[in-house]
Amino acid sequence: MDPPMSEDDNKSVGHNELTSAITVSLHPLVIMNISEHVTRTSAQQNDGKPFEVFGAILGKQSGRHIEMMNSFEVKWSDEGKGYAVIDASFLSTRQQQYQEVFHDLDYVGWYTIGSTTPTHADWEVHQQFAVLHESPIFVKLDPKAPPGNKLPVAIYESVSTSGLSTSSPSSVMWHSVNWSLASEQAERIGIEHVAQISTVSASTISSTNKQIAGQMGAINMLQSRLELIYDYLLAVRKGELPRDEVVIREIAQLVRRVPVLGSDKFLQQYKNQGLEVKMTSLVAVLTKTCGTLNDLVTKMNIMSMERQTWLLASSRRTRPFPAV
């Protein structure tokens, strides 16, 4: 058994301010997955003690540019070595399952949480993730960072200083990687929706919602005023209120301002508008249904792969030994 690590082992190791030639485009889905992983783990523990999370990142690589698009969490254990021991079998199996579903995504890196400076424990975990990739990109998120305009995310690349071996921290330096947020239209819409329902601040209301709310207020006010005029005319007809010629003339002028459409033309336009509203609603329902079916197919593929893996492992355990 390896001896326990001292306090100095968790300090930053092999880190400098050099910038890597690699550039990274980080999608919001990766940040949201990491944040959800941290929040769920913190809620499950509910004891205030420090904890760690680890996961793999999937994406695309073109030359020196890497696009990080998705991620998944991995199993790990604490064996008293001072750093996490990643379940290599689970990592390899899950990576293959994701690659079968998302053919264009490859394993490009891994993530954890803590101060944005790499430590010796991070290096030990990095070596375990390097089994699937020669030089995975390291993403670190600090959940305890104070609120600000900058995301508490740091990305590093491990670079060998000797040019021969990367088996020890002394032969490797962490180089900071320049990164930027990259999102598609669907991601931006989803993030805006999540931001609106996750806070009660009025500043998160979109311009479309403000416009619709203003129009609804104006329509409600118009309806209340029209009902008031109708009630007045009805009361005058019944003799409950005296007839005021000035008010009647103003009501007549107001009525003459309203354009009167022919019945056939009005009904046709009303019918067309109703059909357009129904078609718009139908398209929204179909889009939601397609998204649900896509998620279902993805989950079924993953479950099928896990079941096949389990059946294969079970058949190997129950296979009888050959007679001697």
Short mmCIF file of C-alpha atoms in Angstrom, two decimals:
data_model
loop_
_atom_site.label_atom_id
_atom_site.label_comp_id
_atom_site.label_asym_id
_atom_site.label_seq_id
_atom_site.Cartn_x
_atom_site.Cartn_y
_atom_site.Cartn_z
CA MET A 1 0.00 0.00 0.00
CA ASP A 2 1.25 3.42 -0.88
CA PRO A 3 2.05 5.64 2.10
CA PRO A 4 -0.47 8.39 2.87
CA MET A 5 0.23 11.71 1.24
CA SER A 6 1.43 14.58 3.35
CA GLU A 7 -0.18 18.00 3.43
CA ASP A 8 2.40 19.34 1.00
CA ASP A 9 1.36 16.77 -1.60
CA ASN A 10 -1.95 18.55 -2.10
CA LYS A 11 -0.30 21.85 -2.95
CA SER A 12 0.04 23.02 -6.52
CA VAL A 13 2.44 20.91 -8.52
CA GLY A 14 4.13 21.77 -11.81
CA HIS A 15 1.99 24.79 -12.57
CA ASN A 16 3.19 27.89 -14.32
CA GLU A 17 1.68 30.77 -16.23
CA LEU A 18 2.63 29.48 -19.69
CA THR A 19 -0.25 29.30 -22.14
CA SER A 20 -0.85 26.19 -24.20
CA ALA A 21 -1.16 26.32 -27.98
CA ILE A 22 -4.44 24.43 -27.65
CA THR A 23 -7.70 26.36 -27.76
CA VAL A 24 -10.92 25.02 -26.25
CA SER A 25 -14.55 25.81 -27.01
CA LEU A 26 -16.58 24.92 -23.92
CA HIS A 27 -20.30 24.33 -24.35
CA PRO A 28 -22.70 25.35 -21.56
CA LEU A 29 -23.97 21.76 -21.29
CA VAL A 30 -20.63 20.68 -19.82
CA ILE A 31 -20.71 23.43 -17.18
CA MET A 32 -24.33 22.65 -16.36
CA ASN A 33 -23.55 18.93 -16.00
CA ILE A 34 -20.67 19.66 -13.62
CA SER A 35 -22.79 22.09 -11.60
CA GLU A 36 -25.64 19.58 -11.37
CA HIS A 37 -23.18 16.87 -10.30
CA VAL A 38 -21.80 19.12 -7.54
CA THR A 39 -25.25 20.25 -6.36
CA ARG A 40 -26.65 16.71 -6.25
CA THR A 41 -23.64 15.33 -4.39
CA SER A 42 -23.78 18.18 -1.86
CA ALA A 43 -27.51 17.63 -1.28
CA GLN A 44 -27.07 13.88 -0.84
CA GLN A 45 -24.31 14.28 1.76
CA ASN A 46 -26.02 17.15 3.61
CA ASP A 47 -23.29 17.24 6.26
CA GLY A 48 -21.19 20.20 5.13
CA LYS A 49 -18.04 18.10 4.77
CA PRO A 50 -15.77 18.60 1.75
CA PHE A 51 -16.32 16.24 -1.16
CA GLU A 52 -15.01 15.55 -4.64
CA VAL A 53 -16.61 14.75 -7.99
CA PHE A 54 -15.01 13.41 -11.14
CA GLY A 55 -16.21 12.93 -14.68
CA ALA A 56 -15.16 12.52 -18.30
CA ILE A 57 -15.69 15.07 -21.06
CA LEU A 58 -16.70 14.26 -24.63
CA GLY A 59 -16.20 16.43 -27.67
CA LYS A 60 -14.44 16.90 -30.98
CA GLN A 61 -10.83 17.67 -31.77
CA SER A 62 -9.56 19.30 -34.94
CA GLY A 63 -5.83 19.92 -34.87
CA ARG A 64 -5.07 22.11 -31.86
CA HIS A 65 -8.71 23.08 -31.33
CA ILE A 66 -10.95 21.08 -28.99
CA GLU A 67 -14.71 21.48 -28.67
CA MET A 68 -16.13 20.13 -25.39
CA MET A 69 -19.81 19.30 -25.89
CA ASN A 70 -20.96 16.75 -23.27
CA SER A 71 -19.82 14.96 -20.12
CA PHE A 72 -20.67 12.12 -17.77
CA GLU A 73 -19.72 11.35 -14.18
CA VAL A 74 -17.49 8.40 -13.25
CA LYS A 75 -17.28 6.11 -10.26
CA TRP A 76 -14.31 6.41 -7.91
CA SER A 77 -13.23 5.24 -4.47
CA ASP A 78 -11.09 6.51 -1.61
CA GLU A 79 -8.50 3.86 -0.77
CA GLY A 80 -6.52 6.01 1.66
CA LYS A 81 -3.87 6.96 -0.88
CA GLY A 82 -4.57 10.66 -0.64
CA TYR A 83 -6.20 10.81 -4.07
CA ALA A 84 -9.24 9.32 -5.78
CA VAL A 85 -8.98 5.93 -7.48
CA ILE A 86 -11.04 5.96 -10.67
CA ASP A 87 -13.02 2.86 -11.67
CA ALA A 88 -11.21 2.22 -14.96
CA SER A 89 -13.63 -0.51 -16.05
CA PHE A 90 -16.65 1.73 -15.55
CA LEU A 91 -14.92 4.62 -17.33
CA SER A 92 -14.02 2.50 -20.36
CA THR A 93 -17.46 0.89 -20.59
CA ARG A 94 -19.38 4.15 -20.27
CA GLN A 95 -17.10 5.87 -22.80
CA GLN A 96 -17.78 3.10 -25.33
CA GLN A 97 -21.53 3.32 -24.69
CA TYR A 98 -21.59 7.06 -25.26
CA GLN A 99 -19.49 6.71 -28.41
CA GLU A 100 -21.92 4.17 -29.83
CA VAL A 101 -24.79 6.60 -29.30
CA PHE A 102 -22.91 9.80 -30.18
CA HIS A 103 -20.64 8.63 -32.99
CA ASP A 104 -19.06 12.02 -33.61
CA LEU A 105 -18.00 12.61 -29.98
CA ASP A 106 -14.71 11.33 -28.56
CA TYR A 107 -13.20 11.34 -25.09
CA VAL A 108 -11.13 14.52 -24.83
CA GLY A 109 -10.66 15.23 -21.11
CA TRP A 110 -11.91 15.06 -17.55
CA TYR A 111 -13.19 17.36 -14.82
CA THR A 112 -13.15 17.82 -11.07
CA ILE A 113 -13.78 20.60 -8.56
CA GLY A 114 -11.66 22.63 -6.16
CA SER A 115 -9.37 25.62 -6.33
CA THR A 116 -8.44 26.33 -9.92
CA THR A 117 -4.76 25.52 -9.30
CA PRO A 118 -3.78 21.88 -10.03
CA THR A 119 -2.54 19.80 -7.09
CA HIS A 120 -0.54 16.60 -6.73
CA ALA A 121 -3.79 14.69 -6.18
CA ASP A 122 -5.08 16.09 -9.47
CA TRP A 123 -1.97 14.79 -11.18
CA GLU A 124 -2.50 11.28 -9.79
CA VAL A 125 -6.09 11.27 -11.05
CA HIS A 126 -4.94 12.73 -14.37
CA GLN A 127 -2.67 9.73 -14.86
CA GLN A 128 -5.65 7.41 -14.47
CA PHE A 129 -7.73 9.28 -17.02
CA ALA A 130 -4.75 9.24 -19.40
CA VAL A 131 -5.33 5.51 -19.93
CA LEU A 132 -8.02 6.31 -22.52
CA HIS A 133 -6.29 9.37 -23.97
CA GLU A 134 -2.59 10.13 -24.20
CA SER A 135 -2.99 13.71 -23.02
CA PRO A 136 -6.51 14.50 -21.77
CA ILE A 137 -7.49 18.09 -21.11
CA PHE A 138 -8.04 18.90 -17.44
CA VAL A 139 -11.05 21.07 -16.49
CA LYS A 140 -11.40 22.35 -12.93
CA LEU A 141 -14.38 24.24 -11.52
CA ASP A 142 -14.34 26.10 -8.22
CA PRO A 143 -17.85 25.93 -6.68
CA LYS A 144 -16.79 28.15 -3.76
CA ALA A 145 -15.60 31.05 -5.88
CA PRO A 146 -17.23 34.41 -5.07
CA PRO A 147 -19.88 35.66 -7.50
CA GLY A 148 -18.50 37.62 -10.42
CA ASN A 149 -18.60 38.18 -14.15
CA LYS A 150 -16.03 35.46 -14.83
CA LEU A 151 -16.83 31.77 -14.68
CA PRO A 152 -14.69 29.95 -12.05
CA VAL A 153 -13.39 27.46 -14.60
CA ALA A 154 -9.75 26.73 -15.40
CA ILE A 155 -8.53 24.43 -18.17
CA TYR A 156 -5.05 22.91 -18.31
CA GLU A 157 -2.92 20.78 -20.58
CA SER A 158 -0.17 18.54 -19.22
CA VAL A 159 3.13 19.06 -21.04
CA SER A 160 6.25 16.95 -20.52
CA THR A 161 9.32 18.98 -19.61
CA SER A 162 11.76 16.16 -20.35
CA GLY A 163 10.21 15.20 -23.65
CA LEU A 164 10.44 11.53 -22.70
CA SER A 165 8.37 10.61 -19.67
CA THR A 166 5.25 11.90 -17.97
CA SER A 167 5.17 9.32 -15.21
CA SER A 168 6.04 11.75 -12.41
CA PRO A 169 4.89 15.27 -11.56
CA SER A 170 8.45 16.57 -11.72
CA SER A 171 8.58 15.82 -15.46
CA VAL A 172 5.29 17.55 -16.30
CA MET A 173 4.10 21.15 -16.29
CA TRP A 174 0.50 22.34 -16.35
CA HIS A 175 -0.06 24.89 -19.10
CA SER A 176 -3.16 27.08 -19.00
CA VAL A 177 -5.47 26.69 -21.99
CA ASN A 178 -7.32 29.60 -23.54
CA TRP A 179 -11.00 28.77 -23.73
CA SER A 180 -14.24 30.41 -24.75
CA LEU A 181 -17.93 29.63 -24.45
CA ALA A 182 -19.54 28.15 -27.54
CA SER A 183 -23.25 27.49 -27.73
CA GLU A 184 -25.81 26.58 -30.34
CA GLN A 185 -29.23 28.20 -30.63
CA ALA A 186 -30.97 25.34 -28.82
CA GLU A 187 -28.53 25.64 -25.90
CA ARG A 188 -29.04 29.40 -25.65
CA ILE A 189 -32.82 29.00 -25.58
CA GLY A 190 -32.58 26.28 -22.93
CA ILE A 191 -30.21 28.30 -20.75
CA GLU A 192 -32.45 31.38 -20.96
CA HIS A 193 -35.46 29.27 -19.95
CA VAL A 194 -33.59 27.72 -17.01
CA ALA A 195 -32.40 31.14 -15.89
CA GLN A 196 -35.96 32.47 -15.92
CA ILE A 197 -37.39 29.67 -13.75
CA SER A 198 -34.42 29.52 -11.37
CA THR A 199 -34.74 33.07 -10.04
CA VAL A 200 -37.50 35.53 -9.22
CA SER A 201 -35.50 38.54 -10.29
CA ALA A 202 -37.30 40.72 -12.82
CA SER A 203 -34.05 41.25 -14.70
CA THR A 204 -34.20 37.69 -16.09
CA ILE A 205 -37.51 38.25 -17.94
CA SER A 206 -36.89 38.20 -21.68
CA SER A 207 -37.95 41.03 -23.97
CA THR A 208 -40.59 38.80 -25.57
CA ASN A 209 -42.22 38.11 -22.22
CA LYS A 210 -42.23 41.82 -21.40
CA GLN A 211 -43.88 42.64 -24.72
CA ILE A 212 -46.56 39.96 -24.27
CA ALA A 213 -47.23 41.09 -20.69
CA GLY A 214 -47.68 44.69 -21.88
CA GLN A 215 -50.08 43.66 -24.63
CA MET A 216 -52.11 41.53 -22.22
CA GLY A 217 -52.40 44.45 -19.81
CA ALA A 218 -53.60 46.76 -22.58
CA ILE A 219 -56.17 44.22 -23.79
CA ASN A 220 -57.51 43.67 -20.28
CA MET A 221 -57.87 47.41 -19.75
CA LEU A 222 -59.65 47.81 -23.11
CA GLN A 223 -62.04 45.00 -22.23
CA SER A 224 -62.90 46.57 -18.86
CA ARG A 225 -63.62 49.95 -20.51
CA LEU A 226 -65.81 48.37 -23.20
CA GLU A 227 -67.76 46.50 -20.55
CA LEU A 228 -68.27 49.80 -18.69
CA ILE A 229 -69.65 51.47 -21.87
CA TYR A 230 -71.91 48.48 -22.54
CA ASP A 231 -73.27 48.54 -18.99
CA TYR A 232 -73.95 52.31 -19.28
CA LEU A 233 -75.86 51.95 -22.56
CA LEU A 234 -77.84 49.02 -21.18
CA ALA A 235 -78.76 51.03 -18.08
CA VAL A 236 -79.84 54.00 -20.24
CA ARG A 237 -82.06 51.74 -22.37
CA LYS A 238 -83.70 50.30 -19.25
CA GLY A 239 -84.22 53.77 -17.84
CA GLU A 240 -81.99 53.18 -14.85
CA LEU A 241 -79.72 56.14 -15.77
CA PRO A 242 -80.57 59.45 -17.44
CA ARG A 243 -79.63 59.89 -21.10
CA ASP A 244 -76.61 62.16 -21.54
CA GLU A 245 -76.34 63.34 -25.16
CA VAL A 246 -72.69 64.37 -24.79
CA VAL A 247 -71.68 60.91 -23.60
CA ILE A 248 -73.78 59.25 -26.31
CA ARG A 249 -72.05 61.35 -29.04
CA GLU A 250 -68.60 60.42 -27.70
CA ILE A 251 -69.57 56.75 -27.71
CA ALA A 252 -70.85 57.07 -31.28
CA GLN A 253 -67.59 58.73 -32.41
CA LEU A 254 -65.62 55.95 -30.74
CA VAL A 255 -67.68 53.30 -32.52
CA ARG A 256 -67.18 55.02 -35.90
CA ARG A 257 -63.39 54.87 -35.42
CA VAL A 258 -63.47 51.08 -35.29
CA PRO A 259 -63.10 49.64 -38.82
CA VAL A 260 -66.05 47.47 -39.75
CA LEU A 261 -65.23 44.41 -41.85
CA GLY A 262 -67.64 42.57 -44.03
CA SER A 263 -68.90 39.41 -42.43
CA ASP A 264 -67.48 37.06 -45.08
CA LYS A 265 -64.06 38.73 -45.09
CA PHE A 266 -63.95 38.86 -41.31
CA LEU A 267 -64.92 35.20 -40.94
CA GLN A 268 -62.31 34.14 -43.50
CA GLN A 269 -59.53 36.10 -41.80
CA TYR A 270 -60.65 34.81 -38.42
CA LYS A 271 -60.60 31.25 -39.73
CA ASN A 272 -57.12 31.69 -41.25
CA GLN A 273 -55.78 33.18 -38.04
CA GLY A 274 -57.25 30.30 -36.04
CA LEU A 275 -55.64 27.77 -38.37
CA GLU A 276 -52.27 29.51 -38.04
CA VAL A 277 -52.50 29.42 -34.25
CA LYS A 278 -53.42 25.73 -34.30
CA MET A 279 -50.57 24.92 -36.71
CA THR A 280 -48.10 26.82 -34.54
CA SER A 281 -49.25 24.89 -31.48
CA LEU A 282 -49.04 21.62 -33.42
CA VAL A 283 -45.47 22.37 -34.53
CA ALA A 284 -44.49 23.09 -30.92
CA VAL A 285 -46.07 19.81 -29.78
CA LEU A 286 -44.36 17.86 -32.57
CA THR A 287 -41.00 19.44 -31.72
CA LYS A 288 -41.41 18.54 -28.05
CA THR A 289 -42.46 14.99 -29.00
CA CYS A 290 -39.43 14.56 -31.26
CA GLY A 291 -37.14 15.76 -28.47
CA THR A 292 -38.75 13.35 -26.02
CA LEU A 293 -38.41 10.46 -28.48
CA ASN A 294 -34.76 11.37 -29.09
CA ASP A 295 -34.06 11.32 -25.34
CA LEU A 296 -35.92 8.01 -25.02
CA VAL A 297 -33.94 6.40 -27.84
CA THR A 298 -30.68 7.63 -26.32
CA LYS A 299 -31.57 6.26 -22.87
CA MET A 300 -32.76 2.95 -24.34
CA ASN A 301 -29.47 2.56 -26.24
CA ILE A 302 -27.48 3.19 -23.08
CA MET A 303 -29.65 0.77 -21.06
CA SER A 304 -29.30 -1.85 -23.78
CA MET A 305 -25.52 -1.55 -23.74
CA GLU A 306 -25.45 -1.79 -19.93
CA ARG A 307 -27.70 -4.87 -20.04
CA GLN A 308 -25.51 -6.54 -22.66
CA THR A 309 -22.44 -5.80 -20.56
CA TRP A 310 -24.15 -7.24 -17.46
CA LEU A 311 -25.30 -10.38 -19.31
CA LEU A 312 -21.82 -10.92 -20.71
CA ALA A 313 -20.28 -10.57 -17.26
CA SER A 314 -22.90 -12.93 -15.77
CA SER A 315 -22.31 -15.56 -18.42
CA ARG A 316 -18.60 -15.46 -17.72
CA ARG A 317 -19.17 -15.91 -13.98
CA THR A 318 -21.59 -18.83 -14.41
CA ARG A 319 -19.57 -20.63 -17.10
CA PRO A 320 -18.58 -24.11 -15.72
CA PHE A 321 -14.94 -25.06 -15.47
CA PRO A 322 -13.79 -27.77 -17.90
CA ALA A 323 -13.38 -31.22 -16.43
CA VAL A 324 -9.84 -32.28 -15.69
#
